[in-house]
């Protein structure tokens, strides 16, 4: 936590390295980790400072970054016009991962959601494994990340224990060497 606080830029953002140029992806990632740490009882306000930066620079974010920023801001009960920002994104032509992120965000905001899209888009890989998305290798959009979002939605919704077990089997079958750090953290 201390190292991440030290690496934070004066404006509240983070880059890839100590005090390096702002990177929105890294700012979302680190601010999320630090707000989770704060909720767990660790002493830090750096995540909230990062969340403020993201809110102030929201219009510069890509669609996936906006969805992740909304998730972060919703998880810390940021208030403001987060729900309105989500509604604006819901009007766009989103890919599957982005649609699932929107559903997850509405859950984080405490809204009642329909999970039809989640259930209809599952791919049953075998009798014991299920996943969502395409098996792409991208740090941002990939089968593992999309499946993790779907898993979170269905777990929160309740009533999908059999399907969730198949998704856990899919997660456990993934070779550790094919994952990046974010994917590993997501699985944990």
mmCIF file of C-alpha atoms in Angstrom:
data_model
loop_
_atom_site.group_PDB
_atom_site.id
_atom_site.type_symbol
_atom_site.label_atom_id
_atom_site.label_comp_id
_atom_site.label_asym_id
_atom_site.label_seq_id
_atom_site.Cartn_x
_atom_site.Cartn_y
_atom_site.Cartn_z
ATOM 1 C CA UNK A 1 0.000 0.000 0.000
ATOM 2 C CA UNK A 2 2.785 2.410 0.887
ATOM 3 C CA UNK A 3 4.521 1.806 -2.439
ATOM 4 C CA UNK A 4 1.308 2.429 -4.383
ATOM 5 C CA UNK A 5 0.713 5.606 -2.389
ATOM 6 C CA UNK A 6 4.283 6.711 -3.137
ATOM 7 C CA UNK A 7 3.825 6.038 -6.874
ATOM 8 C CA UNK A 8 0.596 8.045 -7.084
ATOM 9 C CA UNK A 9 0.851 11.233 -9.138
ATOM 10 C CA UNK A 10 0.020 14.582 -7.529
ATOM 11 C CA UNK A 11 -3.254 14.735 -9.502
ATOM 12 C CA UNK A 12 -4.475 11.411 -8.014
ATOM 13 C CA UNK A 13 -3.686 9.197 -10.998
ATOM 14 C CA UNK A 14 -1.131 6.435 -11.519
ATOM 15 C CA UNK A 15 1.068 5.495 -14.426
ATOM 16 C CA UNK A 16 2.880 2.257 -15.102
ATOM 17 C CA UNK A 17 5.918 3.380 -13.094
ATOM 18 C CA UNK A 18 6.715 5.691 -10.191
ATOM 19 C CA UNK A 19 5.289 9.156 -10.921
ATOM 20 C CA UNK A 20 5.019 8.336 -14.640
ATOM 21 C CA UNK A 21 2.492 9.738 -17.102
ATOM 22 C CA UNK A 22 -1.137 9.083 -16.215
ATOM 23 C CA UNK A 23 -2.552 5.825 -17.472
ATOM 24 C CA UNK A 24 -6.323 5.490 -17.003
ATOM 25 C CA UNK A 25 -6.228 1.698 -16.930
ATOM 26 C CA UNK A 26 -3.604 1.667 -14.171
ATOM 27 C CA UNK A 27 -5.445 4.387 -12.265
ATOM 28 C CA UNK A 28 -8.640 2.319 -12.271
ATOM 29 C CA UNK A 29 -6.763 -0.847 -11.331
ATOM 30 C CA UNK A 30 -4.776 0.675 -8.452
ATOM 31 C CA UNK A 31 -7.627 2.845 -7.134
ATOM 32 C CA UNK A 32 -9.847 -0.254 -7.042
ATOM 33 C CA UNK A 33 -7.207 -2.257 -5.161
ATOM 34 C CA UNK A 34 -6.645 0.525 -2.635
ATOM 35 C CA UNK A 35 -10.345 1.177 -2.013
ATOM 36 C CA UNK A 36 -10.735 -2.566 -1.388
ATOM 37 C CA UNK A 37 -7.814 -2.419 1.028
ATOM 38 C CA UNK A 38 -9.396 0.527 2.814
ATOM 39 C CA UNK A 39 -12.708 -1.375 3.129
ATOM 40 C CA UNK A 40 -10.730 -4.275 4.604
ATOM 41 C CA UNK A 41 -9.416 -1.982 7.330
ATOM 42 C CA UNK A 42 -6.096 -0.780 5.928
ATOM 43 C CA UNK A 43 -5.292 2.890 6.377
ATOM 44 C CA UNK A 44 -5.201 4.667 3.007
ATOM 45 C CA UNK A 45 -7.088 7.394 1.195
ATOM 46 C CA UNK A 46 -5.122 7.089 -2.038
ATOM 47 C CA UNK A 47 -7.839 4.984 -3.691
ATOM 48 C CA UNK A 48 -10.463 7.646 -3.016
ATOM 49 C CA UNK A 49 -8.112 10.298 -4.386
ATOM 50 C CA UNK A 50 -7.744 8.126 -7.514
ATOM 51 C CA UNK A 51 -11.532 7.695 -7.734
ATOM 52 C CA UNK A 52 -11.934 11.487 -7.629
ATOM 53 C CA UNK A 53 -9.430 11.783 -10.469
ATOM 54 C CA UNK A 54 -11.382 9.248 -12.546
ATOM 55 C CA UNK A 55 -14.665 11.023 -11.924
ATOM 56 C CA UNK A 56 -13.139 14.356 -12.956
ATOM 57 C CA UNK A 57 -11.638 12.820 -16.141
ATOM 58 C CA UNK A 58 -14.532 10.496 -16.986
ATOM 59 C CA UNK A 59 -15.127 12.011 -20.439
ATOM 60 C CA UNK A 60 -11.586 11.082 -21.532
ATOM 61 C CA UNK A 61 -12.001 7.383 -20.744
ATOM 62 C CA UNK A 62 -12.733 4.665 -23.309
ATOM 63 C CA UNK A 63 -16.028 2.785 -22.986
ATOM 64 C CA UNK A 64 -14.484 -0.162 -21.084
ATOM 65 C CA UNK A 65 -12.630 2.276 -18.826
ATOM 66 C CA UNK A 66 -15.861 4.175 -18.178
ATOM 67 C CA UNK A 67 -17.570 0.918 -17.218
ATOM 68 C CA UNK A 68 -14.724 -0.002 -14.844
ATOM 69 C CA UNK A 69 -14.704 3.518 -13.373
ATOM 70 C CA UNK A 70 -18.458 3.303 -12.782
ATOM 71 C CA UNK A 71 -17.946 -0.056 -11.040
ATOM 72 C CA UNK A 72 -15.292 1.485 -8.788
ATOM 73 C CA UNK A 73 -17.347 4.589 -8.046
ATOM 74 C CA UNK A 74 -20.451 2.486 -7.357
ATOM 75 C CA UNK A 75 -18.555 0.172 -5.020
ATOM 76 C CA UNK A 76 -17.517 3.118 -2.852
ATOM 77 C CA UNK A 77 -20.980 4.710 -2.986
ATOM 78 C CA UNK A 78 -19.571 7.781 -4.733
ATOM 79 C CA UNK A 79 -23.002 9.202 -5.433
ATOM 80 C CA UNK A 80 -23.108 12.055 -7.933
ATOM 81 C CA UNK A 81 -24.517 11.095 -11.332
ATOM 82 C CA UNK A 82 -23.024 7.606 -11.620
ATOM 83 C CA UNK A 83 -26.395 6.004 -12.428
ATOM 84 C CA UNK A 84 -26.986 8.540 -15.197
ATOM 85 C CA UNK A 85 -23.561 7.837 -16.666
ATOM 86 C CA UNK A 86 -24.380 4.115 -16.688
ATOM 87 C CA UNK A 87 -27.712 4.774 -18.421
ATOM 88 C CA UNK A 88 -25.900 6.707 -21.161
ATOM 89 C CA UNK A 89 -23.534 3.783 -21.749
ATOM 90 C CA UNK A 90 -26.436 1.310 -21.848
ATOM 91 C CA UNK A 91 -27.734 3.101 -24.971
ATOM 92 C CA UNK A 92 -24.569 2.258 -26.916
ATOM 93 C CA UNK A 93 -23.846 -0.807 -29.052
ATOM 94 C CA UNK A 94 -21.749 -2.673 -26.482
ATOM 95 C CA UNK A 95 -19.862 -5.928 -26.969
ATOM 96 C CA UNK A 96 -20.662 -8.893 -24.709
ATOM 97 C CA UNK A 97 -18.085 -8.081 -22.052
ATOM 98 C CA UNK A 98 -19.266 -4.471 -21.912
ATOM 99 C CA UNK A 99 -22.930 -5.541 -21.651
ATOM 100 C CA UNK A 100 -22.030 -7.826 -18.762
ATOM 101 C CA UNK A 101 -20.062 -5.027 -17.113
ATOM 102 C CA UNK A 102 -23.182 -2.837 -17.380
ATOM 103 C CA UNK A 103 -25.299 -5.486 -15.680
ATOM 104 C CA UNK A 104 -22.684 -5.870 -12.935
ATOM 105 C CA UNK A 105 -22.581 -2.094 -12.470
ATOM 106 C CA UNK A 106 -26.334 -1.876 -12.053
ATOM 107 C CA UNK A 107 -26.093 -4.630 -9.419
ATOM 108 C CA UNK A 108 -23.389 -2.635 -7.625
ATOM 109 C CA UNK A 109 -25.745 0.349 -7.637
ATOM 110 C CA UNK A 110 -28.374 -1.804 -5.937
ATOM 111 C CA UNK A 111 -30.649 -1.946 -8.967
ATOM 112 C CA UNK A 112 -32.700 -5.008 -9.815
ATOM 113 C CA UNK A 113 -31.342 -6.586 -13.004
ATOM 114 C CA UNK A 114 -32.392 -9.205 -15.514
ATOM 115 C CA UNK A 115 -29.760 -11.833 -16.185
ATOM 116 C CA UNK A 116 -31.217 -13.123 -19.473
ATOM 117 C CA UNK A 117 -28.209 -11.871 -21.434
ATOM 118 C CA UNK A 118 -25.854 -13.680 -19.085
ATOM 119 C CA UNK A 119 -27.702 -16.982 -19.255
ATOM 120 C CA UNK A 120 -28.294 -16.841 -23.024
ATOM 121 C CA UNK A 121 -24.656 -16.145 -23.894
ATOM 122 C CA UNK A 122 -22.974 -18.877 -21.827
ATOM 123 C CA UNK A 123 -20.899 -21.383 -23.786
ATOM 124 C CA UNK A 124 -20.994 -24.905 -22.383
ATOM 125 C CA UNK A 125 -17.479 -26.129 -23.115
ATOM 126 C CA UNK A 126 -18.185 -29.614 -21.773
ATOM 127 C CA UNK A 127 -20.586 -31.306 -19.392
ATOM 128 C CA UNK A 128 -18.594 -29.818 -16.493
ATOM 129 C CA UNK A 129 -17.254 -26.481 -17.798
ATOM 130 C CA UNK A 130 -18.864 -23.238 -18.939
ATOM 131 C CA UNK A 131 -17.504 -19.840 -19.991
ATOM 132 C CA UNK A 132 -18.388 -16.589 -21.742
ATOM 133 C CA UNK A 133 -16.655 -14.581 -24.430
ATOM 134 C CA UNK A 134 -14.037 -15.407 -26.980
ATOM 135 C CA UNK A 135 -10.693 -17.040 -26.163
ATOM 136 C CA UNK A 136 -8.722 -13.901 -27.066
ATOM 137 C CA UNK A 137 -5.463 -12.981 -25.400
ATOM 138 C CA UNK A 138 -5.943 -9.362 -24.480
ATOM 139 C CA UNK A 139 -5.342 -7.753 -21.120
ATOM 140 C CA UNK A 140 -8.666 -5.931 -21.476
ATOM 141 C CA UNK A 141 -11.093 -8.269 -23.252
ATOM 142 C CA UNK A 142 -10.776 -12.021 -22.987
ATOM 143 C CA UNK A 143 -12.704 -15.160 -22.134
ATOM 144 C CA UNK A 144 -11.461 -15.324 -18.567
ATOM 145 C CA UNK A 145 -12.358 -11.712 -17.728
ATOM 146 C CA UNK A 146 -15.767 -11.986 -19.398
ATOM 147 C CA UNK A 147 -16.465 -15.232 -17.538
ATOM 148 C CA UNK A 148 -15.429 -13.662 -14.232
ATOM 149 C CA UNK A 149 -17.890 -10.807 -14.748
ATOM 150 C CA UNK A 150 -20.685 -13.255 -15.634
ATOM 151 C CA UNK A 151 -19.805 -15.318 -12.564
ATOM 152 C CA UNK A 152 -20.031 -12.250 -10.297
ATOM 153 C CA UNK A 153 -23.437 -11.340 -11.733
ATOM 154 C CA UNK A 154 -24.923 -14.816 -11.325
ATOM 155 C CA UNK A 155 -23.461 -15.286 -7.846
ATOM 156 C CA UNK A 156 -25.002 -11.974 -6.769
ATOM 157 C CA UNK A 157 -28.330 -12.844 -8.419
ATOM 158 C CA UNK A 158 -28.542 -16.266 -6.766
ATOM 159 C CA UNK A 159 -30.169 -19.455 -8.012
ATOM 160 C CA UNK A 160 -27.476 -20.514 -10.495
ATOM 161 C CA UNK A 161 -25.385 -22.889 -8.366
ATOM 162 C CA UNK A 162 -25.066 -25.603 -11.043
ATOM 163 C CA UNK A 163 -23.876 -23.137 -13.685
ATOM 164 C CA UNK A 164 -21.519 -21.409 -11.233
ATOM 165 C CA UNK A 165 -19.912 -24.764 -10.438
ATOM 166 C CA UNK A 166 -19.231 -25.267 -14.169
ATOM 167 C CA UNK A 167 -17.645 -21.819 -14.348
ATOM 168 C CA UNK A 168 -15.441 -22.568 -11.325
ATOM 169 C CA UNK A 169 -14.351 -25.767 -13.089
ATOM 170 C CA UNK A 170 -13.444 -23.665 -16.137
ATOM 171 C CA UNK A 171 -11.415 -21.292 -13.922
ATOM 172 C CA UNK A 172 -9.575 -24.169 -12.234
ATOM 173 C CA UNK A 173 -8.689 -25.719 -15.601
ATOM 174 C CA UNK A 174 -6.856 -22.599 -16.798
ATOM 175 C CA UNK A 175 -3.094 -22.983 -16.982
ATOM 176 C CA UNK A 176 -1.408 -20.498 -14.613
ATOM 177 C CA UNK A 177 1.225 -19.623 -17.224
ATOM 178 C CA UNK A 178 -1.404 -18.357 -19.677
ATOM 179 C CA UNK A 179 -2.722 -15.696 -17.267
ATOM 180 C CA UNK A 180 -1.539 -12.196 -16.644
ATOM 181 C CA UNK A 181 -1.481 -10.630 -13.164
ATOM 182 C CA UNK A 182 -4.944 -9.113 -13.507
ATOM 183 C CA UNK A 183 -6.459 -12.412 -14.564
ATOM 184 C CA UNK A 184 -4.796 -14.208 -11.649
ATOM 185 C CA UNK A 185 -6.070 -11.609 -9.189
ATOM 186 C CA UNK A 186 -9.564 -11.887 -10.666
ATOM 187 C CA UNK A 187 -9.601 -15.636 -10.134
ATOM 188 C CA UNK A 188 -8.481 -15.276 -6.542
#
